mmCIF file of C-alpha atoms and ligand atoms in Angstrom:
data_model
loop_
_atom_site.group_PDB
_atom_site.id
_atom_site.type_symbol
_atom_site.label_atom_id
_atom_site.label_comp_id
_atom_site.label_asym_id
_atom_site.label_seq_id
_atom_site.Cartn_x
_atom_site.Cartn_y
_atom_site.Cartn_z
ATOM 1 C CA UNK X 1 37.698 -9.784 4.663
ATOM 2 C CA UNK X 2 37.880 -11.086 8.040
ATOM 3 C CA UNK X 3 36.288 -8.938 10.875
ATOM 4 C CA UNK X 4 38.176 -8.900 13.988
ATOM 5 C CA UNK X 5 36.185 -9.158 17.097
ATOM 6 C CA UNK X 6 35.983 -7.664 20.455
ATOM 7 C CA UNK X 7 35.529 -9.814 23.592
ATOM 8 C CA UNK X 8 32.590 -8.223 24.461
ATOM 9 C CA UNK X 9 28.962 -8.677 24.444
ATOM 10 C CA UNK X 10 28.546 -7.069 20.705
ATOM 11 C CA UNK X 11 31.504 -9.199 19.595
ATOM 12 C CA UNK X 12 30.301 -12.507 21.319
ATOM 13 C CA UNK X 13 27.070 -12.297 19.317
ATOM 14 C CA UNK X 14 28.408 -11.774 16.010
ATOM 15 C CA UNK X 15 30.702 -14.627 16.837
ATOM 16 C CA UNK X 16 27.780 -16.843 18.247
ATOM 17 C CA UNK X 17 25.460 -15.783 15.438
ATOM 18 C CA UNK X 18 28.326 -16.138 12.355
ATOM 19 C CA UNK X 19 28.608 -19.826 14.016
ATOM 20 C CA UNK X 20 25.453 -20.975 13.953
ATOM 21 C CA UNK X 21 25.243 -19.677 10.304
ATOM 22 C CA UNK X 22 28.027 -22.544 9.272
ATOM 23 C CA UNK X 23 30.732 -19.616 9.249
ATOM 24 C CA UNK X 24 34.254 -20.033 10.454
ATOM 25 C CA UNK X 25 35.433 -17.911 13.625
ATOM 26 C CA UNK X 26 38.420 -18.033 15.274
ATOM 27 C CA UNK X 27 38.924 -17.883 18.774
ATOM 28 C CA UNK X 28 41.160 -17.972 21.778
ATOM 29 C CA UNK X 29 41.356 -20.793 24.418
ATOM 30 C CA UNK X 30 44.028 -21.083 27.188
ATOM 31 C CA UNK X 31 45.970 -23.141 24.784
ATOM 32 C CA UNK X 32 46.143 -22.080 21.296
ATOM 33 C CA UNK X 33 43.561 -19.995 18.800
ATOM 34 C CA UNK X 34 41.273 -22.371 17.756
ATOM 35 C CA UNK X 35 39.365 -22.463 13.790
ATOM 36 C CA UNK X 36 35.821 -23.048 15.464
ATOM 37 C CA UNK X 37 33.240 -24.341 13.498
ATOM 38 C CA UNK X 38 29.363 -25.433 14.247
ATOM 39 C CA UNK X 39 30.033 -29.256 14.405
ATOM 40 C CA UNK X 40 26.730 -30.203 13.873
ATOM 41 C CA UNK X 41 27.460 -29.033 10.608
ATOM 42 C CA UNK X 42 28.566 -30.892 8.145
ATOM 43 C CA UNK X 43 29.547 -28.484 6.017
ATOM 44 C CA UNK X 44 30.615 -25.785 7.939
ATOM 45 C CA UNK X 45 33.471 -28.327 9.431
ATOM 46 C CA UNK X 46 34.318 -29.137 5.693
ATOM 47 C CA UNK X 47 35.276 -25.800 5.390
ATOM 48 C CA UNK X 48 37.596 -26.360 8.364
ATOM 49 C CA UNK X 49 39.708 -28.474 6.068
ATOM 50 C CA UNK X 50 39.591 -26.190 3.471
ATOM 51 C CA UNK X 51 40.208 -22.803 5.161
ATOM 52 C CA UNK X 52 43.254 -24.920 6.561
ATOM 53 C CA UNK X 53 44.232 -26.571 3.325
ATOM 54 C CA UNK X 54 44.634 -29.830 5.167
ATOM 55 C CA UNK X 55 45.357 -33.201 3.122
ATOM 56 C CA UNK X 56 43.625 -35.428 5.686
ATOM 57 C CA UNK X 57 40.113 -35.131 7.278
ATOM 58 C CA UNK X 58 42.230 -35.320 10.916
ATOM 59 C CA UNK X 59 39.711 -35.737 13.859
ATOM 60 C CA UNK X 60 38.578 -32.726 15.191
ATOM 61 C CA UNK X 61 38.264 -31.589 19.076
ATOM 62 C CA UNK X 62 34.570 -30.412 20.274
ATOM 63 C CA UNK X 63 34.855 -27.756 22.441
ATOM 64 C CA UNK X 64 31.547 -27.693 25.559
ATOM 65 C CA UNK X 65 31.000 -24.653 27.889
ATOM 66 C CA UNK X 66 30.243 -27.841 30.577
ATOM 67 C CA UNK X 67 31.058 -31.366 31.316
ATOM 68 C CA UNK X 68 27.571 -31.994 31.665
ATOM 69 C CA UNK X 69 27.242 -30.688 27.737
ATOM 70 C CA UNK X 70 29.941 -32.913 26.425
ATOM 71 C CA UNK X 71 28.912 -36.520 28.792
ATOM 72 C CA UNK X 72 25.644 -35.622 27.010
ATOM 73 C CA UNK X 73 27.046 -36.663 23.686
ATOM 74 C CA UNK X 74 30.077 -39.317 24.794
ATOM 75 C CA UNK X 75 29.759 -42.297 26.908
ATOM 76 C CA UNK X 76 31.892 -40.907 29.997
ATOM 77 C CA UNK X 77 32.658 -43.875 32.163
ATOM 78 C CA UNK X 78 34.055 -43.103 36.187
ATOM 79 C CA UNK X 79 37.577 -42.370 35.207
ATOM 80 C CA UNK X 80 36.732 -39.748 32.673
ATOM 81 C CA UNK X 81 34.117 -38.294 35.186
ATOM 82 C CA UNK X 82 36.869 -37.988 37.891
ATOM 83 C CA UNK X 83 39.033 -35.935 35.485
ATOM 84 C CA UNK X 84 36.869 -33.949 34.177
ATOM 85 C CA UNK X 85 36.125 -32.786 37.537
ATOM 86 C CA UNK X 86 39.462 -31.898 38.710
ATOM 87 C CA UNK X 87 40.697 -31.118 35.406
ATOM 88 C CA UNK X 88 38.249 -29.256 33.448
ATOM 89 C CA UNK X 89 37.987 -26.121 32.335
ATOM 90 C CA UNK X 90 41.121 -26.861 31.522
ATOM 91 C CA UNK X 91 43.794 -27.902 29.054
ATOM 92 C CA UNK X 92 42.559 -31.979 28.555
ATOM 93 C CA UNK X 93 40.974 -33.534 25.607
ATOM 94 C CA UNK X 94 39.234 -36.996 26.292
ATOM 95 C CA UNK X 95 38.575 -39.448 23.560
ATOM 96 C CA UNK X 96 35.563 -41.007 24.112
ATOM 97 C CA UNK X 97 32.966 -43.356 22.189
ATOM 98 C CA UNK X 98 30.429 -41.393 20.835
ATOM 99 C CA UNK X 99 26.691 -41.810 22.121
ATOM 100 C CA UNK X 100 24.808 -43.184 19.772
ATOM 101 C CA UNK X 101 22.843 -40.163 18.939
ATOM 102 C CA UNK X 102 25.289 -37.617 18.984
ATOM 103 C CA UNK X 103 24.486 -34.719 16.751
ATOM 104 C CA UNK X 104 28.397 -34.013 15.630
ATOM 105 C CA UNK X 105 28.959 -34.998 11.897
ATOM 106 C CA UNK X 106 30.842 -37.783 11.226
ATOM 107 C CA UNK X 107 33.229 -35.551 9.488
ATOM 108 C CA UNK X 108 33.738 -33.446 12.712
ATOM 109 C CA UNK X 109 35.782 -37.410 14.067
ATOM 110 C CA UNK X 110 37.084 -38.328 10.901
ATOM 111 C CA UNK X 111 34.429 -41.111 10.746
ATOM 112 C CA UNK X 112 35.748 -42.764 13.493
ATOM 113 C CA UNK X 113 32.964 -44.019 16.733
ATOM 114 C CA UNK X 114 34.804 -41.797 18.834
ATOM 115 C CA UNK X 115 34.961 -38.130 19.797
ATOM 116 C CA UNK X 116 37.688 -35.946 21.461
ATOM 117 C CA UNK X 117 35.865 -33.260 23.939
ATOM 118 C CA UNK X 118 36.678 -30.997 25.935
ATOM 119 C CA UNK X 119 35.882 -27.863 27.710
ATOM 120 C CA UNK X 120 38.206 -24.822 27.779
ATOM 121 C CA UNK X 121 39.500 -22.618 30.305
ATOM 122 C CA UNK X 122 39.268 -19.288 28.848
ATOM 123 C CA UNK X 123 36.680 -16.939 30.030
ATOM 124 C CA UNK X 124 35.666 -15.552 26.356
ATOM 125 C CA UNK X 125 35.806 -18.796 24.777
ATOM 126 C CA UNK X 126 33.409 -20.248 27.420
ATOM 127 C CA UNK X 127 30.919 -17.280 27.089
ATOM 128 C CA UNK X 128 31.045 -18.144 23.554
ATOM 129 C CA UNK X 129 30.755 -21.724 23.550
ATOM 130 C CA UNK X 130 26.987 -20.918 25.821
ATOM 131 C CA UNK X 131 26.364 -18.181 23.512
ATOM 132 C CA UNK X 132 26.478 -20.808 20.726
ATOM 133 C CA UNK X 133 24.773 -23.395 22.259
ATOM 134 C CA UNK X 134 26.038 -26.273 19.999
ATOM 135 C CA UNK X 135 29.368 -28.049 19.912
ATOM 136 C CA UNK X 136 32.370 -26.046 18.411
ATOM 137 C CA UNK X 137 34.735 -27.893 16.343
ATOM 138 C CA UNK X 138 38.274 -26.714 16.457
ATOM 139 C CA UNK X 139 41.612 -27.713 15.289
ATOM 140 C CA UNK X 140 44.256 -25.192 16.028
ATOM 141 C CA UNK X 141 43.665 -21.514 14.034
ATOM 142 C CA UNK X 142 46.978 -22.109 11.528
ATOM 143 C CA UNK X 143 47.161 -23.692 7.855
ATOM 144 C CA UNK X 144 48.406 -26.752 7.550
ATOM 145 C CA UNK X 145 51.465 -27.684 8.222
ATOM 146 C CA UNK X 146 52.429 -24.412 10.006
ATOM 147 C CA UNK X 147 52.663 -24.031 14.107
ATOM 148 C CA UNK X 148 49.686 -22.889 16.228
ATOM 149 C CA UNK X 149 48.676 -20.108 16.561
ATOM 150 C CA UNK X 150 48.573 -17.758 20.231
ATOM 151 C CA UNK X 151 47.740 -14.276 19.468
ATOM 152 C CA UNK X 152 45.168 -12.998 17.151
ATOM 153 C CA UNK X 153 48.376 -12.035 14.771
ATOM 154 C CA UNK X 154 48.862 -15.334 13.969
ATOM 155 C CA UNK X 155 45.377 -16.357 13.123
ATOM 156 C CA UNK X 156 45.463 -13.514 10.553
ATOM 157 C CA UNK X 157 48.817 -13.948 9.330
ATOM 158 C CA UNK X 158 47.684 -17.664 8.189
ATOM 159 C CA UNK X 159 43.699 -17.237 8.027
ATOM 160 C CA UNK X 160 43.340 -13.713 6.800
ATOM 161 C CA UNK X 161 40.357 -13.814 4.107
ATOM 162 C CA UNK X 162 39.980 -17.349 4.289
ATOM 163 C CA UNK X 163 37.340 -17.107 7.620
ATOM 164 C CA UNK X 164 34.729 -14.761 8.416
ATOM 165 C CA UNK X 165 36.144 -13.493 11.574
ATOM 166 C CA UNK X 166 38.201 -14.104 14.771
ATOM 167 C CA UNK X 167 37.418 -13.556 18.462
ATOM 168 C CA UNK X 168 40.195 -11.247 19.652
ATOM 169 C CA UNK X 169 40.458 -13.133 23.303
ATOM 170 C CA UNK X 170 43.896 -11.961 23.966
ATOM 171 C CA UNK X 171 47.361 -13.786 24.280
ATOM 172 C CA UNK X 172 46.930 -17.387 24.933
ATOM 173 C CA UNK X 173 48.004 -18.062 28.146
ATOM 174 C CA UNK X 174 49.125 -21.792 28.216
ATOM 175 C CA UNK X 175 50.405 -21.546 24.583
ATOM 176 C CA UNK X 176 50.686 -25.277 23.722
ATOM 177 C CA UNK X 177 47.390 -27.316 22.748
ATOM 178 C CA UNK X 178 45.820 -29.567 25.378
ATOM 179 C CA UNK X 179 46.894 -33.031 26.154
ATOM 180 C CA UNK X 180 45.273 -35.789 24.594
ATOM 181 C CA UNK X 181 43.936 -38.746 26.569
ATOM 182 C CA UNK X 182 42.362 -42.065 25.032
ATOM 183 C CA UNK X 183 39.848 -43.500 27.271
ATOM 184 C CA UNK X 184 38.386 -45.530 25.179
ATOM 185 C CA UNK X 185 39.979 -48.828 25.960
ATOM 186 C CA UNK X 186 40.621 -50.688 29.669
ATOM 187 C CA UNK X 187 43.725 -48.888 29.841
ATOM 188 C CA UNK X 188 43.917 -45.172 29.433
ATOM 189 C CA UNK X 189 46.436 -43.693 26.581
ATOM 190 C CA UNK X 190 48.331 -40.193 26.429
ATOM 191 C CA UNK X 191 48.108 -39.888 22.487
ATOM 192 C CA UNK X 192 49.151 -36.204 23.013
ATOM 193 C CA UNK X 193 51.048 -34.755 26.028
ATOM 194 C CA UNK X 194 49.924 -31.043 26.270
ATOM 195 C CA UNK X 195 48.714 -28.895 28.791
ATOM 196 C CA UNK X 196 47.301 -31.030 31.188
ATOM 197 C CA UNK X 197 50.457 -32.904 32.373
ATOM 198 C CA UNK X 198 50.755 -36.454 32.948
ATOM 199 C CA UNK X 199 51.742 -36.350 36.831
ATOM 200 C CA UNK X 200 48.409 -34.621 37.687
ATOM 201 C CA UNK X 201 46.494 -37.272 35.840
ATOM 202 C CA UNK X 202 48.169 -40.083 36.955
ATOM 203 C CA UNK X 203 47.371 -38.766 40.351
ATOM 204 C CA UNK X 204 43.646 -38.861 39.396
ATOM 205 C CA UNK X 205 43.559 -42.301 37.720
ATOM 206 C CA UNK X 206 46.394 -44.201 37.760
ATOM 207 C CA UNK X 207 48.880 -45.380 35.537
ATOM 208 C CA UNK X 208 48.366 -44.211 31.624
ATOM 209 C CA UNK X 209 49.970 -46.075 28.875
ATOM 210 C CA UNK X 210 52.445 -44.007 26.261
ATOM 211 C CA UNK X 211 53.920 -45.417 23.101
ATOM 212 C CA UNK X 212 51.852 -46.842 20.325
ATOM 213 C CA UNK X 213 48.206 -47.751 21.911
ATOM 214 C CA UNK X 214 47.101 -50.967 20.854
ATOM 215 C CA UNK X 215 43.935 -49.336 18.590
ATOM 216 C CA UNK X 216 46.663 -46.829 17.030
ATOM 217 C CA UNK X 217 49.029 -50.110 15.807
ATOM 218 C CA UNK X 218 45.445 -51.370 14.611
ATOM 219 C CA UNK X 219 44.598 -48.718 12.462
ATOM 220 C CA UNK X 220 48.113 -48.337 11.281
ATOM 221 C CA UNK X 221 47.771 -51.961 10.056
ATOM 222 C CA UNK X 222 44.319 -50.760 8.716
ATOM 223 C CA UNK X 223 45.887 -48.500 6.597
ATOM 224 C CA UNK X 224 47.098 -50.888 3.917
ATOM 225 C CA UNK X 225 44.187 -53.400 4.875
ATOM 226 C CA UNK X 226 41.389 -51.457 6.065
ATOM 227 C CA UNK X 227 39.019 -54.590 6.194
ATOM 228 C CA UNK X 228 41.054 -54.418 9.833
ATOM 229 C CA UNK X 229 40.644 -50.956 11.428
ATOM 230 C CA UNK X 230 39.185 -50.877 14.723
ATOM 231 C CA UNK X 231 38.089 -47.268 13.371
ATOM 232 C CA UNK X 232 35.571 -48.845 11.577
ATOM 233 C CA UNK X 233 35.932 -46.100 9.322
ATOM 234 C CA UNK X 234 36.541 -48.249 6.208
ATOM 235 C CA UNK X 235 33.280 -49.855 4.680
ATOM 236 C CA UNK X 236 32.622 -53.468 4.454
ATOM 237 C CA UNK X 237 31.756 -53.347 0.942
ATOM 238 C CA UNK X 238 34.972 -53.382 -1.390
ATOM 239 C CA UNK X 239 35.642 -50.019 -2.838
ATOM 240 C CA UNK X 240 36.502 -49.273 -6.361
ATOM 241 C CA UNK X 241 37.685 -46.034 -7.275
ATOM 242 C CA UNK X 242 37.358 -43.714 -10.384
ATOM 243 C CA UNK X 243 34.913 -45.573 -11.858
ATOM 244 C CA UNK X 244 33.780 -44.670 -15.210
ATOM 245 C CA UNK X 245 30.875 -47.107 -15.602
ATOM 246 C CA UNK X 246 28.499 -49.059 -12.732
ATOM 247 C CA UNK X 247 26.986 -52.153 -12.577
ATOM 248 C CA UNK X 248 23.757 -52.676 -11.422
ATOM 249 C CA UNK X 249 25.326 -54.954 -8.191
ATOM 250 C CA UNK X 250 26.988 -52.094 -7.142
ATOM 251 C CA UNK X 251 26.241 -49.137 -4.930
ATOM 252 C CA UNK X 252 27.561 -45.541 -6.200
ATOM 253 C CA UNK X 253 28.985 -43.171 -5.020
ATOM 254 C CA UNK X 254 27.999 -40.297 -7.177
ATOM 255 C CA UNK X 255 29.813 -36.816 -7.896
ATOM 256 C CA UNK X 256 28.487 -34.604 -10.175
ATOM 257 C CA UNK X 257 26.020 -36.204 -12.451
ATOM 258 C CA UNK X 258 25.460 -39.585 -11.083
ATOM 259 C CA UNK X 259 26.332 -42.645 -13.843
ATOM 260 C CA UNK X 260 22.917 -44.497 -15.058
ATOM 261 C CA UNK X 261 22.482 -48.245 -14.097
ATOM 262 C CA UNK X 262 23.605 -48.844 -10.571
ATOM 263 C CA UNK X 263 21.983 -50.676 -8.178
ATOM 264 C CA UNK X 264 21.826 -47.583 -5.367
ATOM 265 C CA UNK X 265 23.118 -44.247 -5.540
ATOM 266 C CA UNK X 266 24.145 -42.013 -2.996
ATOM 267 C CA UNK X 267 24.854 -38.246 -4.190
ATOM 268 C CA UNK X 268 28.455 -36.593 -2.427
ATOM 269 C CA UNK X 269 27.480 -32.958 -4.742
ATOM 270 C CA UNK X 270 25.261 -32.852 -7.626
ATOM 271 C CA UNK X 271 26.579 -29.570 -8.431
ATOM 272 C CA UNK X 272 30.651 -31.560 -8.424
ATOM 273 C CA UNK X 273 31.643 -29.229 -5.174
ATOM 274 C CA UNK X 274 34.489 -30.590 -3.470
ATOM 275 C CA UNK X 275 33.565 -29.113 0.235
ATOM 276 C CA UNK X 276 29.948 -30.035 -0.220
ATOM 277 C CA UNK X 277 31.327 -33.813 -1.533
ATOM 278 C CA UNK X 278 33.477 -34.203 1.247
ATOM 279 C CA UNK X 279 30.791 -33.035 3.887
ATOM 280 C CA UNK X 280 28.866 -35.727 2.484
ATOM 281 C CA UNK X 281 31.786 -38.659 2.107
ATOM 282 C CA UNK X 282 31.598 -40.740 5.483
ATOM 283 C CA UNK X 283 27.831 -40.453 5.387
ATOM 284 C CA UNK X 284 27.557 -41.636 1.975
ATOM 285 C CA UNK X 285 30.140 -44.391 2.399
ATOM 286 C CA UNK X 286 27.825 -45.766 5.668
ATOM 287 C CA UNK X 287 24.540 -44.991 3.912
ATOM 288 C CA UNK X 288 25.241 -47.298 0.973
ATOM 289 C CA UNK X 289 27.338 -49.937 2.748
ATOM 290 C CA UNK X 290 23.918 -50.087 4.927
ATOM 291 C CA UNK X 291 21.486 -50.767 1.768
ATOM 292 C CA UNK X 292 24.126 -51.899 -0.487
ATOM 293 C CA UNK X 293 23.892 -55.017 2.472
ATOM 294 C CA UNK X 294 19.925 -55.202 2.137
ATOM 295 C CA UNK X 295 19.921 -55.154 -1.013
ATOM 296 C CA UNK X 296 22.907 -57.595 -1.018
ATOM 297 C CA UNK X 297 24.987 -55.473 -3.695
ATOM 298 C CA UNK X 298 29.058 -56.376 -3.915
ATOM 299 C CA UNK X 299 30.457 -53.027 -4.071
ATOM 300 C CA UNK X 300 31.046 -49.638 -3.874
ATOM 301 C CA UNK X 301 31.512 -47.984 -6.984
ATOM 302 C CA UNK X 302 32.950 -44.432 -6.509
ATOM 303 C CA UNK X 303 32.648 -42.001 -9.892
ATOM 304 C CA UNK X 304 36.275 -39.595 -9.930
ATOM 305 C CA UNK X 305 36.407 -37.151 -7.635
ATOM 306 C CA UNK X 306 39.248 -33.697 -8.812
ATOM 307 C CA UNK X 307 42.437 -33.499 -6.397
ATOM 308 C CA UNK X 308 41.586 -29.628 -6.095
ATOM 309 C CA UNK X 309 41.064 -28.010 -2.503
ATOM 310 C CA UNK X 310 39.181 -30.881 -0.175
ATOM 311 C CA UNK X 311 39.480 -32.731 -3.276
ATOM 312 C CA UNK X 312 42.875 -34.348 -2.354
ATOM 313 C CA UNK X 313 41.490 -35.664 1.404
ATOM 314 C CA UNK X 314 38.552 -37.225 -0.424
ATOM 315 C CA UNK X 315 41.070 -39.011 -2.287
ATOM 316 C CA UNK X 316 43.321 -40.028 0.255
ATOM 317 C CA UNK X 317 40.474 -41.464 2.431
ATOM 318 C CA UNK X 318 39.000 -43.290 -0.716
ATOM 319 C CA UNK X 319 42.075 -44.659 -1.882
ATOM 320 C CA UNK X 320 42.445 -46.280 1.883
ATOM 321 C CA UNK X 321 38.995 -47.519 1.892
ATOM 322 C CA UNK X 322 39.707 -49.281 -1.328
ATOM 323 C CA UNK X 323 43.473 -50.158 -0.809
ATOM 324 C CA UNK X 324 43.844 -54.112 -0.986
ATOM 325 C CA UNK X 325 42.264 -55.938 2.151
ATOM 326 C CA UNK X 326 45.137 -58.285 4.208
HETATM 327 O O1 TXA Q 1 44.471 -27.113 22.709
HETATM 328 C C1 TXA Q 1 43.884 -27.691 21.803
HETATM 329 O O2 TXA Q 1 43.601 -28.894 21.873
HETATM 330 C C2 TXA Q 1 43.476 -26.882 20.565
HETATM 331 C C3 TXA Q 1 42.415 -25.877 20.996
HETATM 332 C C4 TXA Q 1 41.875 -25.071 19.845
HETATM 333 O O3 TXA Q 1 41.375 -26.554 21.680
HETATM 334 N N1 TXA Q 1 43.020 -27.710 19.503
HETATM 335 C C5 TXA Q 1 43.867 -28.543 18.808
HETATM 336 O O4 TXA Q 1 43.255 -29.255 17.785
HETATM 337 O O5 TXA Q 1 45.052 -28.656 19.046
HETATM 338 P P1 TXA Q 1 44.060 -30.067 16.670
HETATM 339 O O6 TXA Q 1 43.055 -30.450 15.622
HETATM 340 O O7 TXA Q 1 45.217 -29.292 16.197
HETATM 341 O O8 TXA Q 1 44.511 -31.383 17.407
HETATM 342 C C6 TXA Q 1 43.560 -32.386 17.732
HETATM 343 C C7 TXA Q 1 44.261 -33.623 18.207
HETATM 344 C C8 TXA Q 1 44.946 -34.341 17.062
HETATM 345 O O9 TXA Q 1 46.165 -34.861 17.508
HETATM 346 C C9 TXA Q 1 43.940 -35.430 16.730
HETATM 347 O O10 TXA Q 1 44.522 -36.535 16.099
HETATM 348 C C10 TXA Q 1 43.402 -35.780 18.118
HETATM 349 O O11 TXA Q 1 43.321 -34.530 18.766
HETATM 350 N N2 TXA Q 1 42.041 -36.348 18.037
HETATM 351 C C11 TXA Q 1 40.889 -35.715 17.778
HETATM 352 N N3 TXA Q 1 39.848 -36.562 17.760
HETATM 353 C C12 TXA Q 1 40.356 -37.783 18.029
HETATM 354 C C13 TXA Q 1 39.791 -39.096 18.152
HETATM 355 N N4 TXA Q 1 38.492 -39.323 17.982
HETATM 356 N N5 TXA Q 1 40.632 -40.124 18.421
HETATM 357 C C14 TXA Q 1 41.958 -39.899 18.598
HETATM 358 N N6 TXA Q 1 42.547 -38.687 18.499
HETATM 359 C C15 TXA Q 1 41.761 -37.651 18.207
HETATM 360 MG MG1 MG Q 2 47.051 -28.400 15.204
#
């Protein structure tokens, strides 16, 4: 069952207190419903995934009542200062490198170093988001595959059962998701026009580039030989997957029961749960390429891991980190 909530002060503390219990909420921004999640926590955003039945660990967007909360836990440089300024609350997402103690799971970015923030302009989602006090994942409130959602209709028509609640905060008034803007690099990047449009922030900071970004062709290329990505999101180490044995110069990567003989072990789900596993996976894969270097170990060994629920995005992100390397 999913309990629908009233925007008001009963409502926003079961919503604040479900979220900071790992649970899944739903709630309205200007934009679209968004699937919120505590993104501290690592497995309450693996349940993101699998609420949406999503192939891919995609990136996720932290949501911040303030600027001042986000630039806490991204590097904000002038030019994202000046736009978050004018343009937030508000319909913009800035990608930014994370700070090196940022308390977001890896899994919240996909593994990558940097983090898409932003703060909303809706007046329940804001009260929420200080209710909470943490960051709020949130991809768009719809499974995968299908369009986002604007009322509280929608949410249910795709989520119903599969979250503990949504935030009824009213029709979304924008109605398409926020724009996207990379400002990571020298040169700032729409990778997603949205609600924020690009007149107003080419006003703000000048010219921004469109088209494949330069770190987007790189991890393309990184895709077949992931020894490349700028992501950094494959592991130096070689991978080998579906291994049914270890050797003792290799580091595993253990599901389930963890093989005897290798040379360091890191445990995705003793208990061989795939949303545990895959809250796990980017901290395992850093945590042994880290000691599997001291202890100068050759690879990654990684023990089978079942296609089933976030099964298959395990998979898909393993089988990149061990594709050939160009
Ligand atoms: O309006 C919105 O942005 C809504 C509401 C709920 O805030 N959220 C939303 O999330 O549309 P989602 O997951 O459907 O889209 C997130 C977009 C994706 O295109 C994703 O690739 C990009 O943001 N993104 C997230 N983190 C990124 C990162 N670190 N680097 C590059 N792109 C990133
Ligand atoms: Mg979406």
């Amino acid at each position: 069952m999913t309990e629908i909530l009233p925007p008001d002060e009963a409502g926003l503390a079961r919503a604040a207190a479900l979220l900071r219990s790992g649970a899944l909420v739903a709630f309205g921004t200007e934009t679209v419903y968004g699937l919120g999640a505590d993104a501290t926590d690592a497995t309450a955003v693996a349940s993101i995934f699998a609420a949406k039945g999503r192939p891919h660990f995609n990136p996720l967007i932290c949501h911040y009542p303030t600027a001042a909360a986000a630039f806490a836990q991204v590097e904000a440089d002038a030019r994202a200062s000046l736009v978050a300024e004018r343009l937030w609350p508000g319909p913009l997402t800035l990608v930014l490198p994370r700070q090196p103690d940022c308390p977001v799971a890896l899994l919240a970015g996909a593994g990558l170093e940097t983090l898409a923030v932003r703060v909303p302009a809706h007046p329940v989602a804001l009260a929420l988001l200080r209710a909470v006090g943490r960051p709020i994942a949130a991809p768009s409130a719809n499974r995968s595959g299908q369009v986002s959602p604007t009322t509280v209709a929608h949410v249910l028509a795709g989520l119903e059962g599969r979250i503990a609640a949504v935030l009824d905060c009213g029709p979304c008034p924008v109605g398409v998701e926020s724009t996207v803007l990379d400002l990571t690099g020298p040169h700032p990047f729409l990778l997603r026009p949205g609600g924020a449009t690009l007149e107003t922030i080419e006003g703000l900071i000048g010219p921004v580039g469109r088209g494949i970004p330069h770190a987007v062709a790189e991890a393309a290329r990184g895709l077949r030989s992931p020894g490349l990505m700028v992501s950094h999101y494959a592991p130096s180490l070689p991978v080998r997957i579906r291994a049914s044995d270890v050797a003792a110069d290799e580091a595993l990567l253990a599901f389930g029961r963890p093989l005897a003989g290798a040379g360091a072990v890191y445990s995705l789900s003793d208990r061989a749960d795939v949303t545990e596993a895959a809250a796990r996976l980017f901290d395992g894969l850093r945590s042994l390429d880290a000691e599997g270097a001291r202890r100068g170990l050759r690879r990654i060994a990684v023990m089978p891991i079942p296609d089933q629920g976030l099964g298959l995005a395990i998979n898909d992100r393993l089988a990149r980190a061990a594709a050939p390397r160009g």
